[in-house]
Short mmCIF file of C-alpha atoms in Angstrom, two decimals:
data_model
loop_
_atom_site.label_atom_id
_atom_site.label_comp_id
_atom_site.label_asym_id
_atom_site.label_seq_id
_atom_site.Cartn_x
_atom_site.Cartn_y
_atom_site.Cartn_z
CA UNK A 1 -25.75 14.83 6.51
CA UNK A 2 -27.25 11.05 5.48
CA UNK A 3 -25.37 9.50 3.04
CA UNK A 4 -27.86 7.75 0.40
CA UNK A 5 -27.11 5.00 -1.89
CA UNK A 6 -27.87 6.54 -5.63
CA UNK A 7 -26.76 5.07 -8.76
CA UNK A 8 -26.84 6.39 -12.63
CA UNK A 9 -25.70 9.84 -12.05
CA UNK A 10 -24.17 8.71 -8.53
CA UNK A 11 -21.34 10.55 -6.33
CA UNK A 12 -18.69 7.77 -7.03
CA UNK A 13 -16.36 8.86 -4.61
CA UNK A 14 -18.33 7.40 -2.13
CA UNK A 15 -16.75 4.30 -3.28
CA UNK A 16 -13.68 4.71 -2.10
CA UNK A 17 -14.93 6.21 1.42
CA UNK A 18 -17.40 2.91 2.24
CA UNK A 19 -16.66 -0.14 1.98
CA UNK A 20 -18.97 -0.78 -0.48
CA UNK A 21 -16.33 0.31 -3.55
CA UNK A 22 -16.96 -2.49 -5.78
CA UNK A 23 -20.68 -3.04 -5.79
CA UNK A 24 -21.31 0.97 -5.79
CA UNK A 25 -19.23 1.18 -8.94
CA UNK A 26 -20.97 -1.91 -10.64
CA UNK A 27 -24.44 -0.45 -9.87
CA UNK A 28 -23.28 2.67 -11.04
CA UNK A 29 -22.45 1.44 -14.96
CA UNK A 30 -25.02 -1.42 -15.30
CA UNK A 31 -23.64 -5.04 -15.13
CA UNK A 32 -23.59 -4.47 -19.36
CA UNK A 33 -21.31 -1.47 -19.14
CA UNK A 34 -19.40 -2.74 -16.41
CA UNK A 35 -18.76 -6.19 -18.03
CA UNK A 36 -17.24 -4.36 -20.99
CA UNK A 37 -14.81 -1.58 -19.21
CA UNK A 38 -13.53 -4.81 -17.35
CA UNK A 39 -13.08 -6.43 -20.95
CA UNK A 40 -10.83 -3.50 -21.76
CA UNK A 41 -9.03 -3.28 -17.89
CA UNK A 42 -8.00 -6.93 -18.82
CA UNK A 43 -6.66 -5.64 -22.08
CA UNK A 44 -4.83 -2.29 -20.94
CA UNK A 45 -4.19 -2.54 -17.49
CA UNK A 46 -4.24 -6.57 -16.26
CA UNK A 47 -1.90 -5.95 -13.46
CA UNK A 48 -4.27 -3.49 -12.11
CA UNK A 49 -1.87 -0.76 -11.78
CA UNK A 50 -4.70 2.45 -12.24
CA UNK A 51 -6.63 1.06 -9.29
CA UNK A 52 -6.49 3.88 -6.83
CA UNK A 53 -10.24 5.88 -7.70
CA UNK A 54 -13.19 3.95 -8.83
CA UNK A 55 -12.02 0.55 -9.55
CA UNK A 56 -12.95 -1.57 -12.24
CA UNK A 57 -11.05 -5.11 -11.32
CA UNK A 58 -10.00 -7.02 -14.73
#
């Protein structure tokens, strides 16, 4: 089965199967959303530690 790229509504555990993580998970939230969750990862988890699904680097 072909894998597509899809975004709002996507299959985010792609991101951790491709190595495409980062920029999946970005396109996924909008660079608004995205630049806010990682406004709160800096806050709650700066050392990264909950990093192992779809991560959102502080």
């Amino acid at each position: 089965m072909a894998q597509q790229r899809r975004v709002r509504g996507v299959a985010l555990e792609r991101a951790c199967l491709t190595g495409e993580g980062d920029n999946l998970v970005r396109d996924a939230y909008g660079a608004e959303t995205y630049a806010r969750l990682q406004k709160i990862k800096r806050i709650y988890d700066p050392g990264n530690l909950f990093r192992m699904n779809q991560n959102i680097v502080p």
